[in-house]
Short mmCIF file of C-alpha atoms in Angstrom, two decimals:
data_model
loop_
_atom_site.label_atom_id
_atom_site.label_comp_id
_atom_site.label_asym_id
_atom_site.label_seq_id
_atom_site.Cartn_x
_atom_site.Cartn_y
_atom_site.Cartn_z
CA MET A 1 -37.67 18.87 10.08
CA TRP A 2 -34.50 20.33 11.60
CA ILE A 3 -32.99 16.82 11.63
CA LEU A 4 -33.60 16.49 7.88
CA GLU A 5 -32.13 19.93 7.30
CA ARG A 6 -29.02 18.99 9.27
CA MET A 7 -28.73 15.72 7.33
CA HIS A 8 -28.99 17.54 4.02
CA GLY A 9 -26.45 20.11 5.23
CA HIS A 10 -24.06 17.34 6.26
CA GLN A 11 -24.48 15.64 2.88
CA LEU A 12 -23.75 18.92 1.11
CA LEU A 13 -20.60 19.48 3.18
CA THR A 14 -19.51 15.90 2.50
CA ARG A 15 -19.98 16.35 -1.25
CA LEU A 16 -18.08 19.64 -1.18
CA SER A 17 -15.32 18.05 0.90
CA ARG A 18 -14.89 15.31 -1.69
CA MET A 19 -14.71 17.65 -4.70
CA SER A 20 -11.48 17.06 -6.57
CA LEU A 21 -8.85 19.77 -6.80
CA GLU A 22 -7.04 17.86 -9.55
CA HIS A 23 -9.76 17.52 -12.17
CA GLY A 24 -13.46 18.19 -12.77
CA HIS A 25 -15.42 21.35 -12.00
CA ILE A 26 -12.78 23.12 -9.97
CA ILE A 27 -10.13 22.68 -12.65
CA ALA A 28 -12.64 24.00 -15.21
CA ALA A 29 -13.16 27.01 -12.95
CA LEU A 30 -9.39 27.49 -12.73
CA LEU A 31 -9.18 27.51 -16.52
CA VAL A 32 -11.85 30.22 -16.64
CA GLY A 33 -9.97 32.05 -13.91
CA SER A 34 -6.78 31.80 -15.96
CA VAL A 35 -8.51 33.55 -18.85
CA LEU A 36 -9.78 36.29 -16.53
CA VAL A 37 -6.27 36.70 -15.11
CA GLY A 38 -4.99 37.11 -18.66
CA VAL A 39 -7.56 39.83 -19.31
CA GLY A 40 -6.68 41.49 -16.00
CA THR A 41 -3.01 41.40 -16.89
CA LEU A 42 -3.76 43.30 -20.12
CA LEU A 43 -5.68 45.92 -18.13
CA LEU A 44 -2.77 46.28 -15.72
CA LEU A 45 -0.44 46.84 -18.65
CA ARG A 46 -2.76 49.63 -19.84
CA TRP A 47 -3.13 51.27 -16.41
CA LEU A 48 0.56 51.22 -15.54
CA PRO A 49 3.34 53.16 -17.25
CA ARG A 50 6.10 51.15 -18.83
CA ARG A 51 8.51 51.72 -15.94
CA ALA A 52 5.99 50.40 -13.40
CA VAL A 53 5.30 47.37 -15.59
CA LEU A 54 9.01 46.64 -15.74
CA VAL A 55 9.25 46.98 -11.95
CA ALA A 56 6.36 44.55 -11.43
CA LEU A 57 7.79 42.08 -13.93
CA GLY A 58 11.26 42.40 -12.44
CA LEU A 59 10.07 41.82 -8.88
CA SER A 60 7.95 38.83 -9.86
CA VAL A 61 10.76 37.24 -11.85
CA VAL A 62 13.32 37.90 -9.13
CA GLY A 63 10.98 36.62 -6.44
CA SER A 64 10.01 33.40 -8.20
CA GLY A 65 13.56 32.93 -9.46
CA SER A 66 14.94 33.33 -5.94
CA GLY A 67 12.42 30.77 -4.72
CA ALA A 68 13.43 28.38 -7.48
CA MET A 69 17.11 28.86 -6.66
CA PHE A 70 16.49 28.27 -2.95
CA VAL A 71 14.59 25.07 -3.68
CA TRP A 72 17.22 23.93 -6.17
CA LEU A 73 20.06 24.49 -3.70
CA SER A 74 18.11 22.93 -0.83
CA TYR A 75 16.56 19.98 -2.68
CA ARG A 76 18.59 18.65 -5.55
CA PRO A 77 17.23 17.23 -7.75
CA LEU A 78 14.20 19.52 -7.82
CA PRO A 79 11.47 18.00 -5.63
CA ALA A 80 9.04 15.90 -7.61
CA GLN A 81 6.20 17.69 -5.83
CA LEU A 82 7.30 21.06 -7.25
CA PRO A 83 7.85 20.98 -11.02
CA VAL A 84 9.56 23.86 -12.79
CA SER A 85 6.27 25.05 -14.31
CA SER A 86 5.06 25.82 -10.79
CA PHE A 87 7.37 28.82 -10.68
CA VAL A 88 5.71 30.28 -13.77
CA TRP A 89 2.39 30.33 -11.91
CA ILE A 90 4.08 31.73 -8.82
CA ALA A 91 5.61 34.51 -10.93
CA LEU A 92 2.18 35.28 -12.40
CA ALA A 93 0.65 35.58 -8.93
CA MET A 94 3.49 37.84 -7.80
CA PHE A 95 3.05 40.04 -10.87
CA GLY A 96 -0.64 40.35 -10.09
CA VAL A 97 -0.04 41.35 -6.47
CA VAL A 98 2.83 43.76 -7.23
CA GLY A 99 1.02 45.25 -10.22
CA ALA A 100 -2.14 45.76 -8.19
CA ALA A 101 -0.16 47.49 -5.46
CA LEU A 102 1.49 49.83 -7.98
CA VAL A 103 -1.89 50.73 -9.50
CA LEU A 104 -3.26 51.59 -6.06
CA LEU A 105 -0.23 53.76 -5.31
CA ARG A 106 -0.27 55.62 -8.62
CA ARG A 107 -4.01 55.80 -9.38
CA PRO A 108 -6.03 55.46 -6.15
CA GLY A 109 -9.79 55.16 -6.23
CA LEU A 110 -12.45 52.90 -4.72
CA ALA A 111 -13.63 51.23 -7.91
CA ARG A 112 -10.16 50.76 -9.32
CA GLY A 113 -8.91 49.62 -5.91
CA LEU A 114 -11.59 46.95 -5.65
CA SER A 115 -10.88 45.81 -9.20
CA VAL A 116 -7.13 45.41 -8.84
CA THR A 117 -7.48 43.80 -5.40
CA ALA A 118 -9.91 41.27 -6.84
CA PHE A 119 -7.49 40.68 -9.70
CA ALA A 120 -4.57 40.10 -7.32
CA ALA A 121 -6.65 37.67 -5.26
CA LEU A 122 -7.82 35.83 -8.38
CA ALA A 123 -4.27 35.60 -9.74
CA THR A 124 -3.09 34.13 -6.44
CA ILE A 125 -5.95 31.61 -6.24
CA VAL A 126 -5.44 30.52 -9.85
CA ALA A 127 -1.69 30.16 -9.37
CA VAL A 128 -2.06 28.15 -6.15
CA GLY A 129 -4.75 25.99 -7.73
CA GLN A 130 -2.69 25.28 -10.82
CA VAL A 131 0.41 24.40 -8.79
CA ASN A 132 -1.68 22.09 -6.61
CA ALA A 133 -3.21 20.45 -9.68
CA GLN A 134 0.30 19.76 -10.97
CA THR A 135 1.59 18.37 -7.70
CA GLY A 136 -1.47 16.63 -6.24
CA THR A 137 -0.58 17.90 -2.75
CA TYR A 138 -4.22 18.47 -1.80
CA PRO A 139 -6.48 16.13 -3.80
CA THR A 140 -9.85 17.45 -2.52
CA LEU A 141 -11.41 20.54 -0.97
CA GLY A 142 -11.67 18.70 2.34
CA SER A 143 -7.96 17.96 2.40
CA LEU A 144 -7.30 21.71 2.66
CA VAL A 145 -8.65 21.61 6.22
CA GLY A 146 -7.30 18.18 7.13
CA HIS A 147 -10.25 16.05 6.00
CA TRP A 148 -8.34 13.61 3.79
CA PRO A 149 -10.68 11.35 1.81
CA VAL A 150 -8.18 8.52 2.04
CA ARG A 151 -8.31 8.45 5.84
CA ALA A 152 -11.67 6.78 6.11
CA VAL A 153 -9.86 3.67 7.36
CA GLU A 154 -9.53 3.65 11.15
CA HIS A 155 -6.20 4.63 12.74
CA VAL A 156 -5.25 2.63 15.81
CA ALA A 157 -2.30 2.36 18.19
CA PHE A 158 0.09 -0.45 17.30
CA ASP A 159 0.07 -1.73 20.89
CA SER A 160 -3.69 -2.25 20.69
CA LEU A 161 -3.43 -4.79 17.87
CA PRO A 162 -3.81 -8.52 18.61
CA GLY A 163 -0.58 -10.47 18.86
CA ALA A 164 0.38 -13.82 17.35
CA GLU A 165 -2.41 -16.38 17.05
CA PRO A 166 -1.88 -20.16 17.02
CA GLY A 167 -4.63 -20.97 14.53
CA LEU A 168 -3.08 -19.32 11.49
CA GLN A 169 -4.79 -20.22 8.21
CA ARG A 170 -2.17 -21.25 5.65
CA GLY A 171 -2.21 -22.48 2.07
CA LEU A 172 -1.56 -21.01 -1.38
CA PRO A 173 -3.20 -19.42 -3.16
CA THR A 174 -4.57 -17.90 0.02
CA GLU A 175 -8.02 -17.15 -1.36
CA THR A 176 -8.59 -20.81 -2.26
CA HIS A 177 -7.88 -22.01 1.30
CA TRP A 178 -9.32 -19.07 3.21
CA GLN A 179 -12.29 -19.74 5.46
CA VAL A 180 -13.75 -16.41 6.50
CA PRO A 181 -14.20 -16.17 10.29
CA VAL A 182 -17.64 -15.13 11.44
CA ARG A 183 -16.47 -12.09 13.41
CA MET A 184 -13.94 -10.70 10.93
CA PRO A 185 -13.92 -6.86 10.79
CA SER A 186 -15.31 -5.34 7.64
CA ASN A 187 -12.38 -2.92 7.24
CA GLY A 188 -8.65 -2.87 7.80
CA VAL A 189 -6.77 -0.45 10.04
CA VAL A 190 -3.83 1.92 9.78
CA THR A 191 -1.17 2.24 12.45
CA GLU A 192 2.37 3.48 13.05
CA ALA A 193 5.41 1.75 14.52
CA ALA A 194 9.09 2.47 14.98
CA ILE A 195 11.37 0.17 12.98
CA PRO A 196 14.89 0.58 14.41
CA GLY A 197 18.01 0.29 12.28
CA ASN A 198 19.62 -2.34 14.49
CA ILE A 199 21.94 -3.63 11.77
CA SER A 200 22.18 -0.67 9.41
CA GLY A 201 22.39 2.08 12.00
CA PHE A 202 19.93 4.07 9.86
CA ASP A 203 17.90 6.55 11.93
CA ALA A 204 14.41 6.19 10.51
CA ARG A 205 11.18 7.91 11.41
CA PRO A 206 8.15 5.77 12.36
CA ALA A 207 6.70 3.56 9.63
CA THR A 208 3.10 3.56 8.48
CA LEU A 209 1.27 0.20 8.30
CA TYR A 210 -1.99 -1.00 6.80
CA LEU A 211 -3.43 -4.28 8.12
CA PRO A 212 -6.33 -5.82 6.16
CA PRO A 213 -9.44 -7.40 7.71
CA ALA A 214 -8.09 -10.94 7.23
CA TYR A 215 -5.11 -10.03 9.44
CA LEU A 216 -7.42 -8.77 12.19
CA ALA A 217 -9.59 -11.90 12.07
CA ASP A 218 -9.39 -14.86 14.46
CA PRO A 219 -8.00 -17.06 13.10
CA ARG A 220 -6.18 -14.79 10.70
CA ALA A 221 -4.78 -15.61 7.27
CA GLU A 222 -1.07 -15.90 6.61
CA LEU A 223 -0.74 -12.91 4.30
CA PRO A 224 1.93 -11.62 1.91
CA VAL A 225 3.83 -8.39 2.48
CA LEU A 226 4.03 -5.23 0.38
CA VAL A 227 6.76 -2.78 1.38
CA LEU A 228 6.16 0.72 0.00
CA VAL A 229 8.49 3.73 0.00
CA ALA A 230 7.38 7.35 -0.33
CA GLY A 231 8.95 10.17 -2.32
CA GLU A 232 11.43 12.91 -1.42
CA PRO A 233 10.89 15.26 0.26
CA GLY A 234 8.21 13.47 2.21
CA SER A 235 7.24 10.95 4.85
CA PRO A 236 5.66 7.46 5.00
CA GLY A 237 2.23 9.01 5.58
CA ASP A 238 2.29 10.45 2.04
CA TRP A 239 1.22 7.02 0.81
CA LEU A 240 -1.97 7.41 2.85
CA ASP A 241 -2.75 10.89 1.60
CA SER A 242 -1.89 11.52 -2.04
CA GLY A 243 -1.20 7.81 -2.65
CA ARG A 244 -4.65 6.71 -1.38
CA LEU A 245 -3.07 3.56 0.07
CA ALA A 246 -5.57 2.63 2.77
CA THR A 247 -8.77 3.05 0.76
CA THR A 248 -7.26 1.33 -2.28
CA VAL A 249 -6.10 -1.77 -0.40
CA ASP A 250 -9.24 -1.80 1.73
CA ALA A 251 -11.37 -1.79 -1.40
CA TYR A 252 -9.33 -4.70 -2.76
CA ALA A 253 -9.83 -6.59 0.51
CA SER A 254 -13.60 -6.06 0.34
CA ARG A 255 -13.64 -7.77 -3.06
CA HIS A 256 -11.58 -10.72 -1.78
CA SER A 257 -13.23 -11.72 1.49
CA GLY A 258 -10.97 -9.50 3.60
CA LEU A 259 -7.72 -10.66 1.97
CA ALA A 260 -5.03 -8.18 0.97
CA PRO A 261 -1.30 -7.78 1.52
CA VAL A 262 -0.03 -6.45 4.82
CA VAL A 263 1.46 -3.11 3.78
CA VAL A 264 4.46 -1.58 5.56
CA VAL A 265 5.71 1.88 4.59
CA PRO A 266 9.11 2.36 6.23
CA ASP A 267 10.98 5.64 6.26
CA ALA A 268 13.82 5.49 3.71
CA LEU A 269 14.82 9.15 4.06
CA GLY A 270 15.61 9.77 7.71
CA ASP A 271 14.17 13.28 7.53
CA TYR A 272 11.56 15.09 5.49
CA ASP A 273 13.99 16.71 3.06
CA ALA A 274 16.88 14.21 3.27
CA ASN A 275 18.00 12.33 0.16
CA PRO A 276 20.30 9.44 1.12
CA GLY A 277 19.52 7.29 -1.92
CA CYS A 278 18.60 3.63 -1.58
CA MET A 279 22.19 2.44 -1.26
CA ASP A 280 24.65 1.82 1.55
CA SER A 281 26.82 4.90 1.33
CA ALA A 282 28.23 7.83 3.25
CA LEU A 283 24.69 9.24 3.35
CA GLY A 284 23.30 6.24 5.24
CA ASN A 285 22.90 2.49 5.01
CA VAL A 286 19.44 2.61 3.49
CA ALA A 287 19.85 -0.60 1.49
CA THR A 288 20.72 -2.64 4.59
CA TYR A 289 17.85 -1.01 6.44
CA LEU A 290 15.32 -2.08 3.79
CA ASP A 291 16.93 -5.47 3.18
CA GLN A 292 17.52 -6.56 6.78
CA ASP A 293 16.17 -4.28 9.49
CA VAL A 294 12.70 -3.81 8.00
CA PRO A 295 12.11 -7.50 7.13
CA ASN A 296 13.50 -8.61 10.52
CA TRP A 297 11.13 -6.26 12.32
CA ILE A 298 8.15 -7.34 10.21
CA GLU A 299 8.77 -11.04 10.85
CA SER A 300 9.28 -10.42 14.58
CA ASN A 301 6.28 -8.15 15.13
CA LEU A 302 3.73 -9.17 12.50
CA GLN A 303 2.32 -12.60 11.73
CA VAL A 304 2.89 -12.75 7.97
CA ASN A 305 4.16 -15.17 5.35
CA PRO A 306 7.97 -15.22 5.78
CA ASP A 307 8.58 -16.63 2.30
CA ALA A 308 10.19 -13.86 0.22
CA ALA A 309 8.31 -15.14 -2.82
CA GLN A 310 5.25 -13.57 -1.18
CA TRP A 311 6.96 -10.21 -0.66
CA ALA A 312 7.07 -7.19 -2.96
CA ILE A 313 8.48 -3.67 -2.79
CA GLY A 314 7.18 -0.54 -4.46
CA GLY A 315 7.25 3.21 -4.34
CA PHE A 316 6.74 6.50 -6.11
CA SER A 317 9.40 8.96 -7.28
CA TYR A 318 12.33 8.48 -4.85
CA GLY A 319 10.46 5.41 -3.60
CA GLY A 320 10.16 4.05 -7.13
CA THR A 321 13.91 4.37 -7.54
CA CYS A 322 14.27 2.52 -4.23
CA ALA A 323 11.99 -0.26 -5.43
CA ILE A 324 14.04 -1.14 -8.50
CA GLU A 325 17.32 -0.67 -6.61
CA MET A 326 16.24 -3.09 -3.89
CA ALA A 327 14.81 -5.66 -6.30
CA VAL A 328 17.96 -5.76 -8.43
CA ASN A 329 20.39 -5.76 -5.49
CA PHE A 330 18.35 -8.15 -3.33
CA PRO A 331 16.28 -10.33 -5.68
CA ASP A 332 15.94 -13.07 -3.06
CA ARG A 333 14.28 -10.62 -0.67
CA TYR A 334 12.13 -8.61 -3.11
CA PRO A 335 11.43 -10.63 -6.27
CA SER A 336 8.52 -8.35 -7.26
CA PHE A 337 8.45 -4.56 -7.53
CA LEU A 338 6.36 -1.51 -8.43
CA ASP A 339 8.30 1.47 -9.78
CA PHE A 340 6.04 4.51 -10.14
CA SER A 341 7.78 7.55 -11.65
CA GLY A 342 11.24 6.59 -10.42
CA GLN A 343 14.59 7.78 -11.72
CA ASP A 344 17.08 5.89 -13.86
CA GLU A 345 19.57 6.06 -10.98
CA PRO A 346 19.68 7.52 -7.45
CA SER A 347 20.55 11.20 -7.58
CA THR A 348 21.35 14.02 -5.18
CA GLY A 349 21.89 16.45 -8.05
CA ASP A 350 23.91 15.57 -11.12
CA HIS A 351 25.76 12.28 -11.49
CA GLU A 352 29.15 13.60 -10.39
CA ASP A 353 27.71 15.26 -7.27
CA THR A 354 25.86 12.05 -6.40
CA VAL A 355 28.93 9.84 -6.67
CA ALA A 356 30.99 12.37 -4.73
CA ALA A 357 28.44 12.63 -1.90
CA MET A 358 27.71 8.92 -1.65
CA PHE A 359 31.03 7.25 -2.49
CA ASP A 360 33.65 9.98 -2.30
CA GLY A 361 33.83 10.06 -6.09
CA ASP A 362 34.39 6.30 -6.51
CA GLU A 363 32.52 5.48 -9.74
CA SER A 364 33.18 1.75 -9.44
CA ALA A 365 31.57 1.66 -5.99
CA PHE A 366 28.48 3.41 -7.36
CA ASP A 367 28.28 1.17 -10.43
CA ALA A 368 28.54 -1.95 -8.27
CA VAL A 369 25.16 -1.23 -6.66
CA ASN A 370 23.40 0.91 -9.25
CA ALA A 371 20.42 -0.98 -10.70
CA ARG A 372 20.83 0.28 -14.26
CA ASP A 373 24.49 -0.81 -14.37
CA LEU A 374 23.70 -4.18 -12.79
CA MET A 375 20.92 -4.84 -15.30
CA ALA A 376 23.36 -4.19 -18.14
CA GLN A 377 25.69 -6.88 -16.78
CA ASN A 378 23.35 -9.56 -15.40
CA ARG A 379 20.10 -11.38 -16.08
CA TYR A 380 17.17 -11.44 -13.65
CA PRO A 381 14.52 -13.87 -14.94
CA GLN A 382 13.28 -14.35 -11.36
CA LEU A 383 12.18 -10.72 -11.05
CA SER A 384 8.83 -9.30 -12.11
CA GLY A 385 7.66 -5.72 -11.90
CA VAL A 386 5.70 -2.80 -13.28
CA PHE A 387 6.89 0.66 -14.35
CA VAL A 388 4.36 3.51 -14.49
CA ALA A 389 4.76 7.22 -15.31
CA GLY A 390 2.52 10.21 -15.89
CA GLU A 391 1.92 11.18 -19.50
CA ASP A 392 2.83 14.80 -18.72
CA ASP A 393 5.87 13.93 -16.60
CA ASP A 394 8.57 15.09 -19.01
CA ILE A 395 11.38 14.57 -16.49
CA TYR A 396 10.67 11.15 -15.01
CA ARG A 397 8.72 9.49 -17.83
CA PRO A 398 11.78 9.21 -20.12
CA GLN A 399 13.77 7.75 -17.23
CA GLN A 400 11.05 5.17 -16.65
CA GLU A 401 11.26 4.19 -20.29
CA ILE A 402 15.03 3.73 -19.95
CA MET A 403 14.61 1.52 -16.90
CA PHE A 404 11.85 -0.52 -18.48
CA GLU A 405 13.97 -1.27 -21.53
CA ALA A 406 16.95 -2.13 -19.32
CA ALA A 407 14.82 -4.45 -17.21
CA ARG A 408 13.37 -6.16 -20.25
CA ALA A 409 16.85 -6.63 -21.72
CA ALA A 410 17.86 -8.22 -18.39
CA ASP A 411 15.15 -10.89 -18.88
CA MET A 412 12.79 -9.52 -16.24
CA ASN A 413 9.06 -10.07 -16.56
CA VAL A 414 8.05 -6.41 -16.68
CA ASP A 415 5.35 -4.09 -17.94
CA TYR A 416 5.27 -0.35 -18.56
CA TYR A 417 2.47 2.11 -19.22
CA THR A 418 1.57 5.76 -18.70
CA LEU A 419 -1.40 7.37 -17.00
CA PRO A 420 -2.96 10.82 -17.45
CA GLY A 421 -1.21 13.37 -15.28
CA GLY A 422 2.23 14.54 -14.27
CA HIS A 423 4.49 13.72 -11.35
CA SER A 424 1.74 13.56 -8.74
CA GLY A 425 -0.21 11.39 -6.35
CA ASP A 426 -3.07 11.22 -8.82
CA VAL A 427 -0.87 9.03 -11.02
CA TRP A 428 0.62 6.94 -8.20
CA GLY A 429 -2.69 6.35 -6.42
CA THR A 430 -4.31 5.24 -9.66
CA ALA A 431 -1.33 3.02 -10.51
CA LEU A 432 -1.55 1.23 -7.15
CA GLU A 433 -5.26 0.70 -7.64
CA LEU A 434 -4.69 -0.76 -11.11
CA GLU A 435 -1.89 -3.06 -9.92
CA MET A 436 -3.67 -4.59 -6.93
CA ASP A 437 -4.93 -7.53 -8.99
CA TRP A 438 -1.43 -8.13 -10.36
CA LEU A 439 -0.03 -8.02 -6.84
CA GLY A 440 -2.67 -10.46 -5.66
CA ARG A 441 -1.71 -13.00 -8.31
CA THR A 442 2.03 -12.42 -8.02
CA LEU A 443 2.00 -12.82 -4.23
CA ALA A 444 -0.19 -15.96 -4.44
CA LEU A 445 -3.04 -14.24 -2.67
CA THR A 446 -5.40 -15.14 -5.50
CA PRO A 447 -5.27 -17.87 -8.19
#
């Protein structure tokens, strides 16, 4: 009996761990909590004299405003993971905490103390929950304690992976020629590896890799390559967490006899909060790193299809901007791209600041490598790609529309659509899932 009880308890914990923090019951509870916070705010306004209310409002505005200014000065443009509306919720939480403290100081009492403390706690929980729902930083309850739902795929050391095999299965489309080995693993694996900037000199952090079952088989298939870039601030591992990379590609592989692209997520930032742009500039030779160092390392250390026609690049936010920049500047290396919520040009702030930081104010040098300018001057019928943005992403969605129209005018084979949500992993993870079939056909993995 105790075994059954433990099993049921484990199932309950698993279900709770998988509960979404971005939609569903918890978001409904946050909406109810928002109403209660509104009612509590009215009570605070009644319990506090006008001067105390002004103090609470002033402190909350100054506190959230100072936080916004710090983030703006430290991360320009404003980090995609922290939209401006987040500071409204932060200000609300601060007002609740400060107001509750003032009530306790001016009108002490057990009942009132418990009430205002509960209100302050509720205001904080609602604010944190709403900010998280906007940003998608923690997609589930389990992710709050490190149990990411997207990490069901095994993580292994790169040195433990099998090396080159002589009996490589070739032929396009791959699925038509693929003969599934008897002992092929049922799932892919995730690993990390350092990709040095031998040519570019770019100092990158370790890359994240996903290898599908067909790569781990003996003999393995000669597979295409998908290079993905994460957002800023961030790290390659963000594609595993909020981007749901491993489970999405693993699910695709399970539907196609173990076949899926080999996915490499290199670091295109150099540091968590760096913003070098995907160009060769004074901020770093990121373009050369992605065009030469990364492909050279992949071809030397992984047994993949070397034909660039079977390679694609993609990314979200900063990474989406990188994807279109690399495709336009290096169409022979990356003829296919995925641009999820990218910008209409690389940016470290406003346009003038960007050109000054990257090219010492030389507009012609910036224009010579800026994708939007190049698309206005040239035609790229050999390129194909997809632009995706969140319906509620009022900052990046219009820029995606600009880039889509520019790409279409440059004779690219492109598509554009929006998904429910803002500038968050919920949009990018869903977009990758939706585009796996397109990638499979484009990279000659499937007919």
